[in-house]
PDB file of C-alpha atoms and ligand atoms in Angstrom:
ATOM      1  CA  MET A   1      42.896  29.493 -19.071  1.00  0.00           C
ATOM      2  CA  ALA A   2      39.494  28.915 -20.540  1.00  0.00           C
ATOM      3  CA  LEU A   3      36.255  30.792 -20.873  1.00  0.00           C
ATOM      4  CA  LEU A   4      33.431  29.039 -19.095  1.00  0.00           C
ATOM      5  CA  GLU A   5      29.801  28.975 -20.143  1.00  0.00           C
ATOM      6  CA  ILE A   6      27.675  31.189 -17.911  1.00  0.00           C
ATOM      7  CA  LYS A   7      24.506  29.444 -16.768  1.00  0.00           C
ATOM      8  CA  LYS A   8      21.362  31.461 -17.348  1.00  0.00           C
ATOM      9  CA  TYR A   9      18.008  31.619 -15.591  1.00  0.00           C
ATOM     10  CA  PRO A  10      16.059  29.285 -15.230  1.00  0.00           C
ATOM     11  CA  GLU A  11      18.840  26.673 -14.994  1.00  0.00           C
ATOM     12  CA  LYS A  12      18.375  24.592 -11.862  1.00  0.00           C
ATOM     13  CA  ILE A  13      21.897  24.986 -10.469  1.00  0.00           C
ATOM     14  CA  LEU A  14      21.216  28.710  -9.936  1.00  0.00           C
ATOM     15  CA  LYS A  15      18.514  27.799  -7.405  1.00  0.00           C
ATOM     16  CA  GLU A  16      20.667  25.401  -5.384  1.00  0.00           C
ATOM     17  CA  LYS A  17      22.590  26.025  -2.194  1.00  0.00           C
ATOM     18  CA  ALA A  18      26.274  25.497  -2.982  1.00  0.00           C
ATOM     19  CA  ALA A  19      28.518  23.224  -0.893  1.00  0.00           C
ATOM     20  CA  PRO A  20      31.521  24.525   1.066  1.00  0.00           C
ATOM     21  CA  VAL A  21      34.927  24.174  -0.570  1.00  0.00           C
ATOM     22  CA  GLU A  22      36.808  21.500   1.369  1.00  0.00           C
ATOM     23  CA  SER A  23      40.211  21.576  -0.251  1.00  0.00           C
ATOM     24  CA  ILE A  24      42.145  24.174  -2.159  1.00  0.00           C
ATOM     25  CA  ASP A  25      43.864  22.088  -4.803  1.00  0.00           C
ATOM     26  CA  GLY A  26      45.085  22.498  -8.371  1.00  0.00           C
ATOM     27  CA  LYS A  27      41.630  21.860  -9.733  1.00  0.00           C
ATOM     28  CA  LEU A  28      40.216  24.713  -7.649  1.00  0.00           C
ATOM     29  CA  GLN A  29      43.041  27.044  -8.738  1.00  0.00           C
ATOM     30  CA  ARG A  30      42.199  26.316 -12.382  1.00  0.00           C
ATOM     31  CA  LEU A  31      38.528  26.980 -11.701  1.00  0.00           C
ATOM     32  CA  ILE A  32      39.435  30.322 -10.064  1.00  0.00           C
ATOM     33  CA  ASP A  33      41.566  31.351 -13.068  1.00  0.00           C
ATOM     34  CA  ASP A  34      38.813  30.364 -15.490  1.00  0.00           C
ATOM     35  CA  MET A  35      36.165  32.204 -13.471  1.00  0.00           C
ATOM     36  CA  VAL A  36      38.274  35.384 -13.355  1.00  0.00           C
ATOM     37  CA  ASN A  37      38.835  35.144 -17.097  1.00  0.00           C
ATOM     38  CA  THR A  38      35.125  34.560 -17.731  1.00  0.00           C
ATOM     39  CA  MET A  39      34.145  37.496 -15.481  1.00  0.00           C
ATOM     40  CA  TYR A  40      36.462  39.915 -17.320  1.00  0.00           C
ATOM     41  CA  ALA A  41      35.369  38.651 -20.732  1.00  0.00           C
ATOM     42  CA  ALA A  42      31.637  38.940 -19.982  1.00  0.00           C
ATOM     43  CA  PRO A  43      32.310  41.714 -18.786  1.00  0.00           C
ATOM     44  CA  GLY A  44      31.044  41.627 -15.224  1.00  0.00           C
ATOM     45  CA  VAL A  45      32.083  42.853 -11.787  1.00  0.00           C
ATOM     46  CA  GLY A  46      31.532  39.508 -10.081  1.00  0.00           C
ATOM     47  CA  LEU A  47      30.921  35.828 -10.652  1.00  0.00           C
ATOM     48  CA  ALA A  48      29.938  32.942  -8.383  1.00  0.00           C
ATOM     49  CA  ALA A  49      30.905  29.305  -9.055  1.00  0.00           C
ATOM     50  CA  PRO A  50      27.282  28.085  -9.478  1.00  0.00           C
ATOM     51  CA  GLN A  51      27.021  30.485 -12.438  1.00  0.00           C
ATOM     52  CA  VAL A  52      29.598  28.381 -14.269  1.00  0.00           C
ATOM     53  CA  GLY A  53      27.972  25.111 -13.256  1.00  0.00           C
ATOM     54  CA  VAL A  54      30.006  24.351 -10.134  1.00  0.00           C
ATOM     55  CA  SER A  55      27.948  24.177  -6.953  1.00  0.00           C
ATOM     56  CA  LYS A  56      30.754  25.298  -4.624  1.00  0.00           C
ATOM     57  CA  ARG A  57      31.079  28.305  -2.310  1.00  0.00           C
ATOM     58  CA  LEU A  58      33.507  30.392  -4.334  1.00  0.00           C
ATOM     59  CA  ILE A  59      33.176  33.934  -5.696  1.00  0.00           C
ATOM     60  CA  VAL A  60      35.354  36.372  -7.635  1.00  0.00           C
ATOM     61  CA  ILE A  61      34.819  40.142  -7.696  1.00  0.00           C
ATOM     62  CA  ASP A  62      36.522  43.090  -9.366  1.00  0.00           C
ATOM     63  CA  VAL A  63      34.672  46.396  -9.173  1.00  0.00           C
ATOM     64  CA  SER A  64      37.653  48.482 -10.282  1.00  0.00           C
ATOM     65  CA  MET A  65      36.312  49.211 -13.752  1.00  0.00           C
ATOM     66  CA  LYS A  66      33.168  50.774 -12.286  1.00  0.00           C
ATOM     67  CA  GLU A  67      34.543  52.471  -9.182  1.00  0.00           C
ATOM     68  CA  GLU A  68      37.045  55.271  -8.737  1.00  0.00           C
ATOM     69  CA  GLU A  69      38.553  53.429  -5.823  1.00  0.00           C
ATOM     70  CA  LYS A  70      40.957  50.788  -7.094  1.00  0.00           C
ATOM     71  CA  THR A  71      40.069  47.628  -5.244  1.00  0.00           C
ATOM     72  CA  PRO A  72      42.141  44.711  -6.493  1.00  0.00           C
ATOM     73  CA  LEU A  73      40.648  41.429  -7.672  1.00  0.00           C
ATOM     74  CA  ILE A  74      38.954  39.570  -4.833  1.00  0.00           C
ATOM     75  CA  VAL A  75      38.813  35.773  -4.672  1.00  0.00           C
ATOM     76  CA  LEU A  76      36.754  34.505  -1.752  1.00  0.00           C
ATOM     77  CA  ILE A  77      36.317  30.893  -0.715  1.00  0.00           C
ATOM     78  CA  ASN A  78      33.490  29.967   1.681  1.00  0.00           C
ATOM     79  CA  PRO A  79      32.509  33.633   2.209  1.00  0.00           C
ATOM     80  CA  GLU A  80      30.242  34.614   5.075  1.00  0.00           C
ATOM     81  CA  ILE A  81      28.737  37.987   5.919  1.00  0.00           C
ATOM     82  CA  ILE A  82      29.665  38.734   9.535  1.00  0.00           C
ATOM     83  CA  GLU A  83      28.525  42.359   9.757  1.00  0.00           C
ATOM     84  CA  GLU A  84      25.992  44.430   7.895  1.00  0.00           C
ATOM     85  CA  GLU A  85      24.823  47.957   8.327  1.00  0.00           C
ATOM     86  CA  GLY A  86      22.401  50.395   6.711  1.00  0.00           C
ATOM     87  CA  ILE A  87      20.180  49.878   3.717  1.00  0.00           C
ATOM     88  CA  VAL A  88      20.449  51.268   0.217  1.00  0.00           C
ATOM     89  CA  GLU A  89      18.519  50.711  -3.002  1.00  0.00           C
ATOM     90  CA  ASP A  90      20.270  50.730  -6.363  1.00  0.00           C
ATOM     91  CA  GLU A  91      20.164  49.187  -9.816  1.00  0.00           C
ATOM     92  CA  GLU A  92      21.596  45.752 -10.303  1.00  0.00           C
ATOM     93  CA  GLY A  93      22.039  43.276 -13.099  1.00  0.00           C
ATOM     94  CA  CYS A  94      23.275  39.693 -13.272  1.00  0.00           C
ATOM     95  CA  LEU A  95      25.201  37.761 -15.930  1.00  0.00           C
ATOM     96  CA  SER A  96      22.697  34.913 -15.438  1.00  0.00           C
ATOM     97  CA  LEU A  97      19.775  37.240 -16.253  1.00  0.00           C
ATOM     98  CA  PRO A  98      20.941  39.019 -19.408  1.00  0.00           C
ATOM     99  CA  GLN A  99      19.111  42.211 -20.415  1.00  0.00           C
ATOM    100  CA  TYR A 100      17.474  42.552 -17.007  1.00  0.00           C
ATOM    101  CA  ILE A 101      18.163  45.391 -14.604  1.00  0.00           C
ATOM    102  CA  THR A 102      16.179  46.106 -11.475  1.00  0.00           C
ATOM    103  CA  THR A 103      16.527  48.014  -8.224  1.00  0.00           C
ATOM    104  CA  VAL A 104      17.482  45.861  -5.251  1.00  0.00           C
ATOM    105  CA  LYS A 105      17.729  46.791  -1.569  1.00  0.00           C
ATOM    106  CA  ARG A 106      21.030  45.837   0.015  1.00  0.00           C
ATOM    107  CA  ALA A 107      22.995  46.573   3.159  1.00  0.00           C
ATOM    108  CA  GLU A 108      25.062  49.709   2.688  1.00  0.00           C
ATOM    109  CA  ARG A 109      28.161  48.230   4.273  1.00  0.00           C
ATOM    110  CA  VAL A 110      29.169  44.635   4.896  1.00  0.00           C
ATOM    111  CA  VAL A 111      32.104  42.797   6.369  1.00  0.00           C
ATOM    112  CA  VAL A 112      32.713  39.382   4.836  1.00  0.00           C
ATOM    113  CA  LYS A 113      35.067  36.719   6.057  1.00  0.00           C
ATOM    114  CA  GLY A 114      36.384  33.797   4.069  1.00  0.00           C
ATOM    115  CA  PHE A 115      39.588  32.361   2.671  1.00  0.00           C
ATOM    116  CA  ASN A 116      41.752  33.621  -0.174  1.00  0.00           C
ATOM    117  CA  ARG A 117      43.097  31.336  -2.895  1.00  0.00           C
ATOM    118  CA  GLU A 118      46.167  30.544  -0.809  1.00  0.00           C
ATOM    119  CA  GLY A 119      43.847  29.244   1.908  1.00  0.00           C
ATOM    120  CA  ASN A 120      44.524  32.084   4.328  1.00  0.00           C
ATOM    121  CA  PRO A 121      41.632  33.585   6.295  1.00  0.00           C
ATOM    122  CA  ILE A 122      40.690  37.081   5.116  1.00  0.00           C
ATOM    123  CA  GLU A 123      38.158  39.741   5.972  1.00  0.00           C
ATOM    124  CA  ILE A 124      36.864  42.259   3.460  1.00  0.00           C
ATOM    125  CA  GLU A 125      34.904  45.376   4.252  1.00  0.00           C
ATOM    126  CA  GLY A 126      32.808  46.782   1.448  1.00  0.00           C
ATOM    127  CA  THR A 127      30.724  49.867   0.872  1.00  0.00           C
ATOM    128  CA  GLY A 128      29.158  51.135  -2.347  1.00  0.00           C
ATOM    129  CA  LEU A 129      29.427  48.810  -5.326  1.00  0.00           C
ATOM    130  CA  LEU A 130      31.770  46.425  -3.517  1.00  0.00           C
ATOM    131  CA  SER A 131      29.213  45.904  -0.736  1.00  0.00           C
ATOM    132  CA  ARG A 132      26.519  45.274  -3.357  1.00  0.00           C
ATOM    133  CA  ALA A 133      28.716  42.866  -5.342  1.00  0.00           C
ATOM    134  CA  LEU A 134      29.671  40.881  -2.225  1.00  0.00           C
ATOM    135  CA  GLN A 135      26.012  40.462  -1.239  1.00  0.00           C
ATOM    136  CA  HIS A 136      24.940  39.642  -4.806  1.00  0.00           C
ATOM    137  CA  GLU A 137      27.600  36.949  -5.277  1.00  0.00           C
ATOM    138  CA  ILE A 138      27.037  35.414  -1.828  1.00  0.00           C
ATOM    139  CA  ASP A 139      23.315  35.261  -2.691  1.00  0.00           C
ATOM    140  CA  HIS A 140      24.258  33.079  -5.689  1.00  0.00           C
ATOM    141  CA  LEU A 141      25.843  30.582  -3.263  1.00  0.00           C
ATOM    142  CA  ASN A 142      22.489  30.318  -1.526  1.00  0.00           C
ATOM    143  CA  GLY A 143      20.467  29.899  -4.724  1.00  0.00           C
ATOM    144  CA  ILE A 144      19.140  33.463  -4.577  1.00  0.00           C
ATOM    145  CA  LEU A 145      18.865  35.643  -7.697  1.00  0.00           C
ATOM    146  CA  ILE A 146      17.971  39.337  -7.955  1.00  0.00           C
ATOM    147  CA  ILE A 147      14.450  38.339  -9.036  1.00  0.00           C
ATOM    148  CA  ASP A 148      14.060  36.738  -5.591  1.00  0.00           C
ATOM    149  CA  ARG A 149      14.873  40.106  -4.010  1.00  0.00           C
ATOM    150  CA  ILE A 150      12.170  42.170  -5.732  1.00  0.00           C
ATOM    151  CA  SER A 151       8.473  42.628  -5.023  1.00  0.00           C
ATOM    152  CA  PRO A 152       6.048  39.882  -6.146  1.00  0.00           C
ATOM    153  CA  ILE A 153       4.483  42.247  -8.673  1.00  0.00           C
ATOM    154  CA  LYS A 154       7.840  43.028 -10.281  1.00  0.00           C
ATOM    155  CA  ARG A 155       8.638  39.295 -10.310  1.00  0.00           C
ATOM    156  CA  GLU A 156       5.385  38.592 -12.186  1.00  0.00           C
ATOM    157  CA  PHE A 157       6.354  41.183 -14.795  1.00  0.00           C
ATOM    158  CA  PHE A 158       9.781  39.621 -15.110  1.00  0.00           C
ATOM    159  CA  LYS A 159       8.286  36.144 -15.640  1.00  0.00           C
ATOM    160  CA  LYS A 160       5.845  37.406 -18.269  1.00  0.00           C
ATOM    161  CA  ARG A 161       8.637  39.202 -20.087  1.00  0.00           C
ATOM    162  CA  PHE A 162      10.830  36.118 -19.874  1.00  0.00           C
ATOM    163  CA  LYS A 163       8.113  33.872 -21.372  1.00  0.00           C
ATOM    164  CA  LYS A 164       7.578  36.348 -24.208  1.00  0.00           C
ATOM    165  CA  SER A 165      11.292  36.382 -24.977  1.00  0.00           C
ATOM    166  CA  LEU A 166      11.204  32.581 -25.289  1.00  0.00           C
ATOM    167  CA  VAL A 167       8.304  32.767 -27.731  1.00  0.00           C
ATOM    168  CA  ARG A 168      10.138  35.333 -29.832  1.00  0.00           C
ATOM    169  CA  GLY A 169      13.254  33.214 -29.687  1.00  0.00           C
TER     170      GLY A 169
HETATM  171 NI1   NI B 201      24.588  37.457 -10.563  1.00  0.00          NI
END
């Protein structure tokens, strides 16, 4: 297993809509293992394939280090939100936007369908952090970052801060 480089804003791949996974082969299994490894090493609670430079609809999530409830590692291929309910605002960060935390409105509960790494159809219901992580990672597959989910005024502040950080190096 290898650690993959995590792509950071403003890399172009983070803005692209990822393509569906068409076959679950050895290459995909290696990518899954490497993504899981990279997520734990970061450390993060989720990672989407575009964040490691692969524009495919694949996400991995493990919220167990942050939640009481022990949800096992989730690997989801071609995930789709099929139900959402309620709305809740909470703080969120992203491995592709280091040092940035903002409040984001999300559905309180979601049901997501997709395929597991064996290629079997699965459905996952999430509330709390799991719901937030599912929505955040699926956003990555559609080229959406947390800065696209905040008010225009907050986005302006983010961009100014980002430019300053480049100047400072
Ligand atoms: Ni993210």
